[in-house]
XYZ file of C-alpha atoms in Angstrom:
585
model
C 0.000 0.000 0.000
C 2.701 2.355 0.563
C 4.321 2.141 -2.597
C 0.990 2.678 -4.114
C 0.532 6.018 -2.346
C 3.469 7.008 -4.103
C 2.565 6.604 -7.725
C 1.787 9.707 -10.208
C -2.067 10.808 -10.303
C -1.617 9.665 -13.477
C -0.418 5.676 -13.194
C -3.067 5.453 -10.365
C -5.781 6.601 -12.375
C -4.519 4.235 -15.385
C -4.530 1.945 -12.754
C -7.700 2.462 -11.752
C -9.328 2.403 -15.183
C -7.730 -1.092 -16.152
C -9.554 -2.735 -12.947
C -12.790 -1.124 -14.156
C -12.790 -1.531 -17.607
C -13.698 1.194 -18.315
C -10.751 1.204 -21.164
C -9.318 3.712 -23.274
C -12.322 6.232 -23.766
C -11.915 7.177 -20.303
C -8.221 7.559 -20.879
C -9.115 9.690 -23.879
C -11.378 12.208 -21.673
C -8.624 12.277 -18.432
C -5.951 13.727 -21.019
C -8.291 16.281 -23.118
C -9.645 17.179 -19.568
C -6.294 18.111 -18.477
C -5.585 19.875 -21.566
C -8.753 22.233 -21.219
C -8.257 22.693 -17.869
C -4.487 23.886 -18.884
C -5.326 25.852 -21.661
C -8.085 27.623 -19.520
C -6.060 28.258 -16.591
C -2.747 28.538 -17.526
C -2.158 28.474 -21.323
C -4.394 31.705 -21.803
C -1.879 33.851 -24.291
C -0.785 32.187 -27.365
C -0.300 33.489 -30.884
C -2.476 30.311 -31.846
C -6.472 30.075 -31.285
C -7.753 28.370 -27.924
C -9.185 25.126 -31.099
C -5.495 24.976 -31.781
C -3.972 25.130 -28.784
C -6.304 21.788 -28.003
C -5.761 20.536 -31.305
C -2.251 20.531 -30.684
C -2.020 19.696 -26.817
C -4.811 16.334 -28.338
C -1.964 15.732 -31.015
C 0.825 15.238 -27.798
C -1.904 13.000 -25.811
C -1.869 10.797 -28.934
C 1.893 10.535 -30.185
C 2.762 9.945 -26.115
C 0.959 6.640 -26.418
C 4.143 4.049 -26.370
C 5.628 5.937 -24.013
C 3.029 6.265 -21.267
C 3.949 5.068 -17.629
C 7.418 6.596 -18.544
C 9.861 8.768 -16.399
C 12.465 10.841 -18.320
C 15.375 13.133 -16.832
C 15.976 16.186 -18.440
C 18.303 18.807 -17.381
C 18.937 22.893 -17.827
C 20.418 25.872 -16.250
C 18.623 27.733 -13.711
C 16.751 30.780 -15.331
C 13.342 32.158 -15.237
C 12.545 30.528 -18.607
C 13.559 27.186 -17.244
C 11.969 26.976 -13.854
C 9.191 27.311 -15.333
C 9.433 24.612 -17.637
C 10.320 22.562 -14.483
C 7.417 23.852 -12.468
C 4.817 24.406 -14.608
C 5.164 22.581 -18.115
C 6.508 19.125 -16.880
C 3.442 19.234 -15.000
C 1.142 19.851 -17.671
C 3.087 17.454 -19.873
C 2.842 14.809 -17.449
C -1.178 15.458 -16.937
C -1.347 15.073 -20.904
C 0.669 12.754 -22.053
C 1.296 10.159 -18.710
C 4.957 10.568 -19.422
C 6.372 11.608 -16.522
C 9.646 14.060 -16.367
C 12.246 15.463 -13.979
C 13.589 18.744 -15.159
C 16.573 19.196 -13.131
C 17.896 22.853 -12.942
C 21.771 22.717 -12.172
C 24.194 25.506 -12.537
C 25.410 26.165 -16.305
C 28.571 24.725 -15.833
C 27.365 21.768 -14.037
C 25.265 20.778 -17.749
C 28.232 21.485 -19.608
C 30.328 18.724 -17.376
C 27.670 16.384 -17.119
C 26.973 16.902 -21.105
C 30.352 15.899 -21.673
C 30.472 12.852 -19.275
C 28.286 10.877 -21.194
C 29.525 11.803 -24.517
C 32.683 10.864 -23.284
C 31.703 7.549 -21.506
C 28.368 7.053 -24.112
C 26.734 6.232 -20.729
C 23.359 8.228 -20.608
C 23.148 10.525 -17.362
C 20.016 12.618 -19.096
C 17.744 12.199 -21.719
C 17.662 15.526 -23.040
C 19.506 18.534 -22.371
C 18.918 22.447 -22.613
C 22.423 22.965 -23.774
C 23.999 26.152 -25.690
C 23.898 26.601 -28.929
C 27.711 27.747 -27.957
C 28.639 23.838 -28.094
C 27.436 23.667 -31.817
C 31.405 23.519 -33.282
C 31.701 20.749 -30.734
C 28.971 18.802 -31.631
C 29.037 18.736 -35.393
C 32.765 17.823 -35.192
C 32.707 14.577 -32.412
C 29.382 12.990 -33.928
C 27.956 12.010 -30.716
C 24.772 13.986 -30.875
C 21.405 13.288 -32.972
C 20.495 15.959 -35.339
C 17.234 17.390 -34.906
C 16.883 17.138 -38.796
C 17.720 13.659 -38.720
C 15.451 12.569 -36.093
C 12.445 14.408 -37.639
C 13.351 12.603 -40.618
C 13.980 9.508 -39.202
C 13.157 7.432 -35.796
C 11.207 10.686 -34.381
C 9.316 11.226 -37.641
C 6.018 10.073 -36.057
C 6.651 12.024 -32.978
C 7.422 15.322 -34.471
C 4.685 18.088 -34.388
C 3.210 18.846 -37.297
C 2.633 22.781 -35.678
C 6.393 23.281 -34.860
C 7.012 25.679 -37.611
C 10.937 25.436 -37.660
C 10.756 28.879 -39.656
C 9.175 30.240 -36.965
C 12.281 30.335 -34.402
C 14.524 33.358 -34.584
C 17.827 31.546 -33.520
C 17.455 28.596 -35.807
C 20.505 29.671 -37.386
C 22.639 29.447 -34.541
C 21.758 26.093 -34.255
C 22.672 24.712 -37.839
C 25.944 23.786 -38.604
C 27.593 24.521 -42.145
C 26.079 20.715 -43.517
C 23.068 22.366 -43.054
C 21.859 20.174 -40.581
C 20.171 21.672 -37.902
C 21.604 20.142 -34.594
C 19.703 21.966 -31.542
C 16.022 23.181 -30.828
C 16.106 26.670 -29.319
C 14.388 26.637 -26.380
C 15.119 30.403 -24.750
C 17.255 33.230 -26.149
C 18.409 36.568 -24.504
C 21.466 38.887 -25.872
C 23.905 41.105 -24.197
C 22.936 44.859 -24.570
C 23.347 48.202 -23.612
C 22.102 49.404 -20.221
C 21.589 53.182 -19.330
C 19.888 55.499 -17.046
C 17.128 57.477 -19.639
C 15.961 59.300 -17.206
C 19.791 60.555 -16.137
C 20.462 60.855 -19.758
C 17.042 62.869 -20.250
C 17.947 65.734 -17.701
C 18.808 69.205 -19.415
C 21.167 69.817 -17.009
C 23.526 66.999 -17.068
C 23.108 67.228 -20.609
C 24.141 70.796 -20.810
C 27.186 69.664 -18.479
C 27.835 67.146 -21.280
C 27.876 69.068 -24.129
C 30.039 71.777 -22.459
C 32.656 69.329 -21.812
C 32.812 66.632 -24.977
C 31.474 68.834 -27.534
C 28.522 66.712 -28.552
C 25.013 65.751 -27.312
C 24.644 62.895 -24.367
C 23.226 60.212 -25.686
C 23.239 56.201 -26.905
C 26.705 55.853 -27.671
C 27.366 54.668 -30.767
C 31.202 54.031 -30.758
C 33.142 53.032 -27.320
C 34.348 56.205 -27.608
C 31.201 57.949 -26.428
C 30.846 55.088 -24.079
C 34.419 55.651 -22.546
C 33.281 59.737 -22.571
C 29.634 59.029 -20.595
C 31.749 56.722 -18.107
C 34.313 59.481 -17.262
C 31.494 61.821 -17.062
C 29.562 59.993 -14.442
C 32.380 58.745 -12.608
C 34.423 62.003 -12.271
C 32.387 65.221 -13.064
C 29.079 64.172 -11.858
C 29.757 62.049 -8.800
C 26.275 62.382 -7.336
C 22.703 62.331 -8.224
C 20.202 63.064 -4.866
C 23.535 62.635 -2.701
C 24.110 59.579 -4.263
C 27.605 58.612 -5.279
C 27.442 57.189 -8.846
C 29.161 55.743 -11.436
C 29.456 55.831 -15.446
C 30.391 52.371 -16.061
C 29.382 48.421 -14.485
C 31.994 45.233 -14.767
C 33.221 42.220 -12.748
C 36.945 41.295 -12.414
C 36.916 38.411 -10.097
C 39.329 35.385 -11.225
C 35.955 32.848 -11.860
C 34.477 30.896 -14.633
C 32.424 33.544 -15.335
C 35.006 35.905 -16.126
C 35.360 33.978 -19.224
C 31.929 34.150 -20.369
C 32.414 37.795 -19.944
C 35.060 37.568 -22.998
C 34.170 34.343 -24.823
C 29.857 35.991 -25.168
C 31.714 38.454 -27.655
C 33.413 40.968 -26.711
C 36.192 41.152 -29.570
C 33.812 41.204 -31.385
C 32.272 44.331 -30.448
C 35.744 45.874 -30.998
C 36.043 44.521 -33.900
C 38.663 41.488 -33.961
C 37.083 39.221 -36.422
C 36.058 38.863 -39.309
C 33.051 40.096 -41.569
C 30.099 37.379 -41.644
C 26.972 36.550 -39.601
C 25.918 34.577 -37.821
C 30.104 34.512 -37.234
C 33.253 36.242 -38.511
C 34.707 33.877 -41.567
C 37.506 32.619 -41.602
C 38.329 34.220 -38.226
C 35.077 34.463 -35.812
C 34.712 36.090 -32.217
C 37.015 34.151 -29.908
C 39.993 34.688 -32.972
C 40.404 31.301 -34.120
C 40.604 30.848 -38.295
C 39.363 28.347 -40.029
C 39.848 27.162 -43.497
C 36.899 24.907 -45.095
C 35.621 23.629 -41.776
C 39.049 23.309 -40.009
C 40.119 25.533 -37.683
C 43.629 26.345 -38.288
C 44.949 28.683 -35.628
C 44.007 31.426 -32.960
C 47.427 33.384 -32.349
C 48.549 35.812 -34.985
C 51.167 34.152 -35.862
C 48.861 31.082 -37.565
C 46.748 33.633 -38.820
C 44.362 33.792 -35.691
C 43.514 37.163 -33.839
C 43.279 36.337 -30.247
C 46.401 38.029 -29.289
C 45.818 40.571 -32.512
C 45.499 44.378 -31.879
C 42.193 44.333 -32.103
C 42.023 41.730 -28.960
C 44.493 43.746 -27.476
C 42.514 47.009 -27.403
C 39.342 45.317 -26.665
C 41.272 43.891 -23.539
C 42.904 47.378 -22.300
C 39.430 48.950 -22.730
C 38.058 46.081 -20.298
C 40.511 46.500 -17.665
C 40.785 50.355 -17.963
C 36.833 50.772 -17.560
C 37.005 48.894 -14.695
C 39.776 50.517 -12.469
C 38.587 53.745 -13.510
C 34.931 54.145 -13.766
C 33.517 50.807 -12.219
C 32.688 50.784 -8.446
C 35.790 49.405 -6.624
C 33.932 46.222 -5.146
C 33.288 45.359 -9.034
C 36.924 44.088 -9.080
C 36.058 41.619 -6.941
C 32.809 40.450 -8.366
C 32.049 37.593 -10.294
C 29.501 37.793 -13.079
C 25.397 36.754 -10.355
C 27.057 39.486 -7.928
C 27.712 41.934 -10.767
C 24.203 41.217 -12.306
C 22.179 43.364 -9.559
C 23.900 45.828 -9.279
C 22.656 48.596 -12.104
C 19.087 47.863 -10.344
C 19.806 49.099 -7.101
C 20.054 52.514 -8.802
C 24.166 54.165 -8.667
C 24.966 52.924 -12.337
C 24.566 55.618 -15.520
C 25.046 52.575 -17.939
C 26.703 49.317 -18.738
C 28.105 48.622 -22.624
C 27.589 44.516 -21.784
C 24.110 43.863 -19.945
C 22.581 40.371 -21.041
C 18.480 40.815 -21.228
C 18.217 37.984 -18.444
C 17.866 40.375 -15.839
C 15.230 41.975 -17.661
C 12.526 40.539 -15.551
C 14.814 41.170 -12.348
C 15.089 44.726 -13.402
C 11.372 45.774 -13.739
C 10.448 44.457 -10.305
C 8.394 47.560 -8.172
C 9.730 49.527 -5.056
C 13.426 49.437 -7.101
C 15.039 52.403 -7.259
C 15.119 52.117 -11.261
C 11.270 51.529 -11.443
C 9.018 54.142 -11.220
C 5.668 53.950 -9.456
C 3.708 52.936 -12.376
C 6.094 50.495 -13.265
C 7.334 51.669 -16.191
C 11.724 51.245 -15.754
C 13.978 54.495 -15.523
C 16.505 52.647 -17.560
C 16.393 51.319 -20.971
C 18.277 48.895 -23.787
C 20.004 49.106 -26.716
C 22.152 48.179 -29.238
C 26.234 47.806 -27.619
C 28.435 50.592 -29.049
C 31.326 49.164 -31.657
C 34.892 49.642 -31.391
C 37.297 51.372 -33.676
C 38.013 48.205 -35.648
C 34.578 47.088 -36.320
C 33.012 46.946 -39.749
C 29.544 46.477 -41.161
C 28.738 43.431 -41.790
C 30.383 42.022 -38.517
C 28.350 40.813 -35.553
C 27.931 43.073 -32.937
C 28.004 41.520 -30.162
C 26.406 38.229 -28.531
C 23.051 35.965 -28.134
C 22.579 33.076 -26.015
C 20.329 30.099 -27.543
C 19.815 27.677 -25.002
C 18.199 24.547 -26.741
C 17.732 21.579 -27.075
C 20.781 18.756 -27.312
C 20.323 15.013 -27.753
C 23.068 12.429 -27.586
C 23.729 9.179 -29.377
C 24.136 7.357 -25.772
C 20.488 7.592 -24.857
C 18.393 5.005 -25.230
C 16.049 5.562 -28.502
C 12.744 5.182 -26.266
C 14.039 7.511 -23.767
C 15.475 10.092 -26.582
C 11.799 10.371 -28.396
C 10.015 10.599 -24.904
C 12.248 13.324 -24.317
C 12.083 15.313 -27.512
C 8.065 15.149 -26.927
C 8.747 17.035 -24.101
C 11.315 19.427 -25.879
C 8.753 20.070 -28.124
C 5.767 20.248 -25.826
C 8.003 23.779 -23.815
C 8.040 25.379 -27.486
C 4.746 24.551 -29.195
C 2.841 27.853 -30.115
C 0.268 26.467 -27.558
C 2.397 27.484 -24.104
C 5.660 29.462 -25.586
C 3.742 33.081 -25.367
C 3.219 32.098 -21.831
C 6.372 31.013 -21.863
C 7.951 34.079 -22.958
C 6.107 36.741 -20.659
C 7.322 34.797 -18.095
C 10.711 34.399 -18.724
C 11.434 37.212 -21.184
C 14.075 35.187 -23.566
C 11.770 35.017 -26.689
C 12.179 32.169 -29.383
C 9.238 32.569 -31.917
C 8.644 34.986 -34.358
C 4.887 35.260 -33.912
C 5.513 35.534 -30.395
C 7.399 38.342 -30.494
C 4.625 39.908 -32.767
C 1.748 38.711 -30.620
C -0.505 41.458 -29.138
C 0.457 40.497 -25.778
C 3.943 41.322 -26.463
C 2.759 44.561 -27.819
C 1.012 45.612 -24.515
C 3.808 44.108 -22.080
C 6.110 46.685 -24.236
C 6.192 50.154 -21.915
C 6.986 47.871 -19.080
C 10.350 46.219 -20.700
C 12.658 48.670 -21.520
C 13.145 48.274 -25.262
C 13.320 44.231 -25.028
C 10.104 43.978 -27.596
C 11.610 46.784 -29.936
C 15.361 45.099 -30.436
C 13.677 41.798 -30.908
C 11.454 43.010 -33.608
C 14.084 44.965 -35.353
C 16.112 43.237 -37.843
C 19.242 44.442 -35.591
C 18.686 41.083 -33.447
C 20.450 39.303 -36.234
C 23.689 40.848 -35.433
C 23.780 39.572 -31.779
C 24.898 35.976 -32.014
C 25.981 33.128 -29.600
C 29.512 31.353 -30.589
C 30.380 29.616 -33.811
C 31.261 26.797 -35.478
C 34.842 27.854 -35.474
C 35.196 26.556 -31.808
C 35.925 22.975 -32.481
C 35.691 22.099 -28.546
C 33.902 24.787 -26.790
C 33.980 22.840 -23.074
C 38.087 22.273 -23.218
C 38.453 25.878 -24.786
C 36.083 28.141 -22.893
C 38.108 27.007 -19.313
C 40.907 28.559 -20.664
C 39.981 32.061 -20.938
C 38.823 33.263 -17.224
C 42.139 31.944 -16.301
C 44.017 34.463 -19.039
C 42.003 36.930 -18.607
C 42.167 37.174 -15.164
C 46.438 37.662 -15.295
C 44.979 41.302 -17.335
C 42.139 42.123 -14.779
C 44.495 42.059 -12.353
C 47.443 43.524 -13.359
C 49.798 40.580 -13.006
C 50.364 40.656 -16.697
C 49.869 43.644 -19.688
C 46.802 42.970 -21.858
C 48.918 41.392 -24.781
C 51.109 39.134 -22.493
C 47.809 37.303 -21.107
C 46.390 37.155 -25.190
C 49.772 35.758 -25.706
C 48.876 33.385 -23.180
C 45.593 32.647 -24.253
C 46.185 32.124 -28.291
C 49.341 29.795 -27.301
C 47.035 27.732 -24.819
C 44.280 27.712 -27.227
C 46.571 26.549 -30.571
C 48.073 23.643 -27.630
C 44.287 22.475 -27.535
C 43.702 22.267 -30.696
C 47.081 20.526 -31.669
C 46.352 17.977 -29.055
C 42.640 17.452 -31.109
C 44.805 16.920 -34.307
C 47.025 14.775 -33.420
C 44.293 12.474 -31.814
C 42.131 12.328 -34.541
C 38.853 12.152 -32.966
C 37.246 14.781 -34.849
C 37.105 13.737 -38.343
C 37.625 16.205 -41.244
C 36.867 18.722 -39.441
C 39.363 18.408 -36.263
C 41.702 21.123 -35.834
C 45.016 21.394 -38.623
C 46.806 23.862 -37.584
C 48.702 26.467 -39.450
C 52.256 26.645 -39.710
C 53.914 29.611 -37.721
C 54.947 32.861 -39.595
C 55.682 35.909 -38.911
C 52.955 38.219 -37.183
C 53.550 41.213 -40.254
C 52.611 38.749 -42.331
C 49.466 38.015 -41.115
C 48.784 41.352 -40.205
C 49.144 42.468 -43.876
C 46.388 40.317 -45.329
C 43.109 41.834 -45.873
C 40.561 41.005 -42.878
C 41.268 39.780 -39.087
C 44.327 40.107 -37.677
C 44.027 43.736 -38.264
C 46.861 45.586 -37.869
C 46.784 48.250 -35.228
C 44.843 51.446 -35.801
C 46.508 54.831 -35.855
C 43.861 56.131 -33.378
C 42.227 53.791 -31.227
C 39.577 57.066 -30.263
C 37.920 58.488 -33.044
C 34.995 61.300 -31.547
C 32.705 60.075 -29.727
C 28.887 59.838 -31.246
C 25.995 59.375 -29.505
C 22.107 58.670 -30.575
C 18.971 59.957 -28.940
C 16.964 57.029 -28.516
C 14.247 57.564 -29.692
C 15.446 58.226 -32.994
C 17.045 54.778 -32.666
C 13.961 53.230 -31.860
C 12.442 55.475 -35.570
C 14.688 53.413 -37.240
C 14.416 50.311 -35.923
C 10.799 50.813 -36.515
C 11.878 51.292 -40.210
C 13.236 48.784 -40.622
C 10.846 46.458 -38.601
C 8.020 47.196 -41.349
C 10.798 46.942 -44.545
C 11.718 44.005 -43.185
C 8.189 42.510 -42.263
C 7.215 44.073 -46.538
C 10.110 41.705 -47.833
C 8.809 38.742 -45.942
């Protein structure tokens, strides 16, 4: 009796309906029950109609059949977006299907390790995971994970939603590697932006102060330039707002994981280091490594990389400069969850590298960046660009959680598991989904009325996502042939520059050399097929450096003027281009 007091609601009522006989119309009504009651109570925004929302929720009831009485084990990061899968949707998928499923929420780096335990050992520890579309150069290169193309085409043919609308998600091209495959279903997105204070940057006075002193209008920067002037400005001529000491600039410098993520999520890029090409720089992307074909070839200078470049260099010195000088001192100290809360408790003018994840943190009431109404102080926008960045280049970085099945997991277990992947982005819950969580994946979400009204209250989230600027904010490439091995190096680099132990281009140094030893050590093992790492022969850096394209040489001056935006004429043209873009399509 005791283990029977234990069993899902839905194995005792199954159960329950066997001893009866009452058979499988009962069945039938318990699941489209739960799916009114879900889509009544829970599911009540969606860019689809309430018929299709059931439609599709009956479609799941149905394709769950051979894989009722199941429990699966998923896992993800812990975000908004994702504890609410785990709360809410497994629930509901459970209640509609009778396959049962434990969405685990672990810390980021804690999927990446486990992720690459069982690829390594091909023994399954999860059955699906929500896993960076960062890892897509890893996982096109070792073989071990199941394309979503292949499955839809294949084993999970029957169990594919015939609503998914693949043309429907926004980051679909991170996910798809250059075979065309697509390897990853995006399940959340957000992008690093710029953060400022509009109603600081609204006030005729500190404006006048502005103008007096740079010569031109305070504003959206739109070179670092104007970024590095509206940091001094705050930090050293202002110094207080209502006897409050402030500062023009937020970082973190602490020597932590997450001090590479503060590099690696594109921030040569934003300089300018790489090369032209979206979603990445081709043939060298964000991080600095070239490829040639599909194999990358070399990340120092010297093998034709840019990590250690001028470019990196600059990018670098900017980092650690801005920090000393304009950053609170505690921000030194700081790794990346202490930094995050900061700008909201109201001494920050702006931030050039603020990832739309705290957007929901940031509009809570009673903060000192939130007016009564609820309506923020602050807004977003797009980063500024360095001196060496051209059009055509991305601008800085997006983060596509989605998705990720592996080879080692049992086929039964895999397809339960992708129902469920597909259940947390039908049309039917992701509008929930997304006011929720605020990391939007669908395009008619993001045009949905809802999204339209939630607007005021968001700071400029709705307005970048429906410009056609999104497209330049992308997560890390193909180029990266092994992002869990490479990515450990670069908080441990980075950190010899934050803290002065070493100049800027002695920890790049550093960092290229460790990252070519990597990647040598993948080439002479083999394991990635044609396109492991073959790396370049060392020449001279002036050789490199003379080619068109990244490594670019170093700039005669590193600070051109600074120019600055008024945003709402940024937010005219992205509304421009919003309604060419939505004409073409």
């Amino acid at each position: 009796m005791e283990n029977k007091k234990k069993l899902p609601k839905w194995l005792a009522l199954s159960t329950a309906i066997a001893l009866t006989g009452t058979g499988a119309s009962a069945w039938a009504d318990s699941y489209s029950d739960a799916a009114k009651k879900w889509v009544e109570n829970e599911f009540t925004q969606s860019s689809i109609s309430k018929d299709e929302q059931l439609k599709e929720l009956a479609w799941f009831t149905q394709a769950a059949k051979p894989f009722r009485g199941m429990e699966i084990n998923v896992a993800s990061e812990t975000i908004t977006t994702h504890e609410y899968e785990a709360r809410v949707l497994a629930k509901a998928f459970e209640e509609i299907t009778g396959i049962r499923v434990n969405h685990d929420l672990i810390q980021e780096g804690d999927v990446v390790e486990k992720l690459q335990t069982q690829m390594q050992s091909d023994r399954n520890i999860y059955d699906g995971y929500i896993n960076d579309s960062d890892l897509i150069g890893t996982h096109i290169r070792y073989g071990k994970v199941v394309p979503i193309s292949d499955m839809m085409a294949g084993d999970g043919k029957d169990f594919t939603l015939p609503t998914l609308d693949i043309k429907d998600f926004i980051g679909i091209d991170f996910t798809t590697g250059p075979d065309g495959k697509i390897y990853q279903l995006p399940d959340q997105q957000f992008a690093n932006l710029y953060w400022f204070r509009a109603d600081w940057f609204a006030r005729e006075d500190l404006k006048k102060q502005f103008r007096e002193i740079y010569g031109y209008e305070l504003g959206v920067p739109k070179n670092w330039s104007a970024y590095e002037d509206i940091a001094e400005f705050f930090t050293d001529h202002v110094k207080e707002i209502d006897g409050k000491r402030v500062y023009g600039h937020m970082d973190y410098g602490k020597k932590d994981p997450s001090l590479g993520w503060r590099f690696t999520d594109a921030w040569f890029s934003m300089a300018g280091a790489g090369d032209k090409g979206l979603p990445n720089g081709l043939p060298v992307d964000e991080w600095g490594i070239r490829v040639e074909g599909c194999r990358p070839v070399g990340s120092s200078v010297e093998r034709g990389g840019a990590t250690n470049g001028p470019a990196a260099v600059y990018a670098t010195t900017k980092y650690v400069d801005w920090l000393h000088k304009y950053a609170p001192p505690e921000a030194q100290g700081m790794t990346f969850s202490e930094a995050g809360p900061v700008p909201a408790q109201g001494n920050i003018a702006q931030q050039i590298f603020w990832y739309t994840a705290f957007t929901a943190s940031m509009t809570e009431k009673g903060l000192p960046v939130v007016n009564e109404d609820g309506t923020p102080k602050w807004r977003m926008a797009p980063s500024p660009k360095g001196p060496y960045w051209e059009e055509g280049m991305k601008l800085g970085y997006q983060d596509a959680g989605s998705w990720t099945f592996l080879k080692s997991t049992p086929q039964k277990r895999r397809l339960a598991a992708w129902l469920y992947a597909q259940f947390t982005v039908a049309k039917t819950v992701s509008l929930k989904k997304t006011l929720v969580g605020l990391t939007p994946i669908r395009e008619s979400d993001i045009n949905s009325q809802a999204m339209t009204e939630a607007a005021p209250k968001l700071g400029g989230l709705v307005e970048f996502y429906r410009s056609p600027a999104r497209k330049e904010w992308t997560p890390t490439g193909t180029n990266v042939p092994d992002y869990p091995k490479l990515a450990q190096l670069w908080w441990q680099y980075v950190a010899e520059a934050a803290s002065g132990e070493k100049t800027p281009q002695e920890a790049l140094d550093g960092l290229a050399a460790a990252q070519d030893k990597v990647m040598q050590r993948l080439e002479r093992a083999g394991v990635q097929g044609e396109c492991g790492p073959k790396l370049n022969p060392k020449r001279d850096a002036a050789y490199w450096l003379a080619q068109p394209g990244a490594p670019k040489a170093k700039l005669p001056n590193e600070k051109p003027k600074g120019e600055t935006v008024a945003y709402e004429e940024l937010l005219k043209s992205w509304e421009m281009a919003s309604q060419k873009m939505a004409s073409t399509h």
